[in-house]
Amino acid sequence: MIIDTHTHLDDGRYLDDLDKVISKAKEKNIGAFIIPGASIETLPRAIEIAQNYDDVYFAVGVHPYDIESYDRSLLQKYITHPKCVAVGECGLDYFRLPANKDEIEAEKKLQKEIFIDQIDLANQYNKPLIVHIRDASADSLEILQKYPLKRGGVLHCYNADESLLKLKESFYYGIGGVITFKNAKKLINVYPKIPLDRLLLETDSPYLTPHPHRGERNEPSYTKLIAQKMAELSGVSVEQIEEITTNNAKELFGIDTKGIK
């Protein structure tokens, strides 16, 4: 069984065919799904889906692009929900910074403050952290080393920065469709340096659709394609990758899959 540890099933692109998407994934042996908390706006939909499907879980958190709407008290309202398994996705993203120097520094400062607050929230409620890092490895590493996580976490859509491998004692590394891209040489070169017991499977659907479906809407059923590429690079069978990453996900997120078919 596969666990898709990062899928935005609450995205509007699944409104018309969510049942079909989940059924198709189940046919491919994807047995559980985690919806990350990207914004306050989509959180109610994520909770609704998790309540309607036994095999769907959610996290509470705010993506760095949505920090203006950050509300810790609202996240606390839902963090004790039985289907809430993590805090995040949260972190630092310097890809879309303002042009003005003063505005850049103000944006970075606010992102760091909100990131640290969500780390504190995860520790307060003993939850793992789902971390988003884009063009901000140095600052992210500094924060994660300064503010250690009680339950660890996952570097979602691992960006292949080798400096982040310093976190492998407490963090897992989320591998998604990028590993199948022809231009993903950096990730392919770094991937073998990640211990097998630190790997997680994810799609980040509807984004980052793996080859040969690039350009289409991504969905959880495509984790099979990612697992196949990971198995090739790891020199093990696809079944081993599926078993290892599922066990890792269950360990990190505390998911009990006994009743999931």
XYZ file of C-alpha atoms in Angstrom:
261
model
C 0.000 0.000 0.000
C 1.108 3.553 -0.775
C 0.422 6.677 1.282
C 0.361 9.944 -0.654
C 1.715 12.186 2.079
C 1.043 15.479 0.296
C -1.977 15.956 -1.950
C -4.149 19.062 -2.184
C -7.459 17.263 -2.590
C -9.128 20.414 -1.270
C -8.079 22.258 -4.432
C -10.902 23.529 -6.618
C -9.684 21.417 -9.528
C -11.085 18.325 -7.765
C -14.524 19.727 -6.972
C -16.264 17.935 -9.838
C -14.650 14.484 -9.628
C -13.126 13.922 -6.192
C -14.816 10.528 -5.776
C -13.422 9.399 -9.097
C -9.919 10.660 -8.269
C -9.870 8.793 -4.954
C -11.356 5.625 -6.487
C -8.763 5.674 -9.278
C -6.001 6.026 -6.681
C -7.339 3.116 -4.675
C -7.254 0.947 -7.797
C -3.521 1.733 -7.932
C -3.104 0.644 -4.289
C -2.917 4.137 -2.802
C -4.503 3.512 0.560
C -4.245 6.815 2.421
C -3.956 10.510 1.653
C -2.776 13.552 3.616
C -4.056 17.017 2.702
C -1.536 19.659 3.841
C -2.808 22.883 5.318
C -1.865 25.566 2.801
C -4.293 28.352 3.706
C -7.008 29.319 6.144
C -9.397 29.619 3.203
C -9.110 25.964 2.102
C -8.951 24.430 5.584
C -12.741 23.896 5.972
C -12.801 21.961 2.693
C -9.847 19.797 3.795
C -11.599 18.962 7.059
C -14.834 18.158 5.227
C -13.037 15.730 2.907
C -11.202 14.054 5.800
C -14.488 13.571 7.629
C -16.136 12.072 4.547
C -13.365 9.597 3.686
C -11.884 7.188 6.239
C -8.537 7.129 4.445
C -8.033 10.911 4.132
C -6.203 12.942 6.784
C -5.332 16.627 6.989
C -2.834 19.046 8.484
C -3.311 22.589 9.754
C -0.942 25.239 8.528
C -0.319 28.265 6.347
C 1.929 28.345 3.281
C 4.411 31.268 3.137
C 2.393 32.788 0.263
C -0.636 33.064 2.562
C 0.942 34.392 5.747
C -1.157 37.570 5.697
C -4.134 35.425 6.715
C -2.264 33.478 9.411
C -4.401 32.848 12.481
C -2.845 30.635 15.146
C -6.063 30.490 17.187
C -7.963 29.099 14.201
C -5.335 26.406 13.617
C -5.528 25.509 17.303
C -9.272 25.061 16.927
C -8.756 22.143 14.544
C -5.357 20.740 15.524
C -6.926 18.341 18.046
C -9.309 16.909 15.433
C -8.779 13.102 15.269
C -7.933 13.300 11.551
C -5.330 16.070 11.969
C -1.881 14.483 11.701
C 0.524 17.436 11.305
C 1.189 21.165 11.187
C 2.000 22.721 7.810
C 2.783 23.127 5.052
C 4.746 26.042 6.382
C 8.211 27.402 5.798
C 10.071 29.929 3.672
C 9.619 30.772 -0.001
C 11.769 33.521 -1.503
C 10.771 32.837 -5.120
C 8.248 35.698 -5.346
C 9.799 38.437 -3.250
C 8.994 42.133 -3.811
C 11.344 44.281 -5.900
C 12.008 46.907 -3.230
C 14.887 46.062 -0.857
C 13.082 47.219 2.291
C 9.987 45.260 1.282
C 12.115 42.176 0.675
C 13.525 42.314 4.192
C 10.081 42.911 5.684
C 8.656 39.946 3.764
C 11.488 37.641 4.843
C 11.117 38.747 8.455
C 7.378 38.040 8.464
C 7.824 34.652 6.785
C 10.374 33.651 9.420
C 8.130 34.773 12.284
C 5.137 32.801 10.988
C 7.327 29.762 10.276
C 8.745 29.789 13.821
C 5.266 30.210 15.289
C 4.062 27.119 13.444
C 7.092 25.187 14.685
C 6.089 26.222 18.195
C 2.513 25.130 17.495
C 3.687 21.706 16.331
C 5.760 21.260 19.453
C 2.949 22.446 21.713
C 0.609 19.760 20.342
C 3.303 17.140 19.659
C 2.655 17.076 15.898
C 5.154 16.578 13.055
C 5.837 19.502 10.714
C 5.356 19.654 6.936
C 7.980 22.096 5.638
C 7.961 24.042 2.381
C 11.314 25.464 1.230
C 11.922 27.311 -2.025
C 14.994 29.431 -2.719
C 15.470 29.717 1.057
C 17.557 26.740 2.152
C 20.085 28.601 4.292
C 17.525 30.508 6.368
C 15.290 27.419 6.657
C 18.165 25.253 7.851
C 19.179 27.873 10.414
C 15.641 28.031 11.822
C 15.106 24.260 11.892
C 18.403 23.750 13.703
C 17.677 26.545 16.176
C 14.111 25.383 16.877
C 14.155 21.554 16.911
C 10.929 19.593 16.462
C 9.758 17.145 19.114
C 8.188 14.896 16.460
C 10.385 15.835 13.515
C 8.801 16.389 10.146
C 9.143 16.206 6.381
C 10.849 18.483 3.896
C 8.044 18.525 1.359
C 9.111 18.406 -2.307
C 12.763 18.117 -1.265
C 14.686 20.669 -3.305
C 17.933 18.641 -3.606
C 20.002 21.096 -1.573
C 22.614 18.882 0.073
C 22.906 21.221 3.059
C 19.419 20.101 4.112
C 20.665 16.525 4.511
C 22.042 17.762 7.843
C 18.457 17.404 9.076
C 18.139 13.687 8.267
C 18.222 12.646 11.922
C 14.858 14.291 12.539
C 13.351 14.928 9.104
C 12.043 12.845 6.223
C 12.384 13.881 2.588
C 9.261 14.074 0.416
C 9.877 12.844 -3.128
C 7.352 13.716 -5.813
C 6.952 13.997 -9.557
C 10.066 16.137 -10.025
C 12.181 12.976 -9.695
C 10.744 11.840 -13.061
C 11.579 15.076 -14.910
C 14.336 14.963 -17.532
C 15.874 18.150 -16.106
C 15.933 16.897 -12.491
C 19.634 16.029 -12.577
C 20.399 17.691 -9.248
C 17.707 15.740 -7.390
C 18.640 12.494 -9.125
C 22.278 12.968 -8.054
C 21.410 13.796 -4.445
C 18.643 11.214 -4.035
C 20.968 8.217 -3.337
C 22.402 10.105 -0.347
C 19.023 9.986 1.413
C 18.650 6.894 3.640
C 15.741 4.684 2.616
C 14.227 5.022 6.071
C 13.988 8.797 5.516
C 11.983 8.749 2.271
C 8.316 9.638 1.779
C 6.155 9.469 -1.339
C 4.048 12.458 -2.341
C 2.403 13.936 -5.421
C 1.755 17.567 -4.420
C -1.235 17.123 -6.715
C -2.657 18.934 -8.611
C 0.862 20.343 -9.141
C 4.166 18.825 -10.377
C 2.640 16.051 -12.471
C 5.168 13.284 -13.155
C 6.345 12.165 -16.583
C 4.720 11.092 -18.902
C 1.690 13.149 -17.803
C 3.343 16.569 -17.500
C 0.953 19.305 -18.490
C -2.033 17.429 -17.089
C -3.649 17.788 -13.667
C -1.692 15.716 -11.166
C -3.496 13.238 -8.906
C -2.649 10.643 -6.220
C -2.808 7.655 -8.600
C 0.445 8.916 -10.143
C 2.417 8.028 -7.002
C 3.020 4.707 -8.762
C 5.134 6.495 -11.390
C 7.155 8.216 -8.685
C 7.670 4.939 -6.807
C 8.934 3.284 -9.990
C 11.575 5.976 -10.519
C 12.608 5.859 -6.856
C 12.982 2.078 -7.040
C 15.159 2.430 -10.125
C 17.435 4.966 -8.438
C 17.567 3.025 -5.147
C 18.273 -0.309 -6.805
C 15.360 -2.018 -5.054
C 11.952 -3.264 -6.149
C 8.903 -1.029 -6.453
C 7.254 -3.160 -3.761
C 10.117 -2.381 -1.386
C 9.827 1.356 -2.031
C 6.094 1.189 -1.391
C 6.559 -0.758 1.849
C 9.407 1.422 3.116
C 7.742 4.760 2.387
C 4.424 3.578 3.822
C 6.092 2.468 7.046
C 7.932 5.797 7.196
C 4.663 7.720 6.746
C 2.910 5.681 9.417
C 5.831 6.283 11.778
C 5.927 10.045 11.203
C 2.207 10.822 11.063
C 0.904 8.143 13.404
C -1.520 6.805 10.812
C -3.156 3.455 11.616
C -3.875 1.740 8.299
C -5.234 -1.517 9.709
C -8.802 -0.622 8.859
C -7.982 0.853 5.440
C -8.600 -1.289 2.369
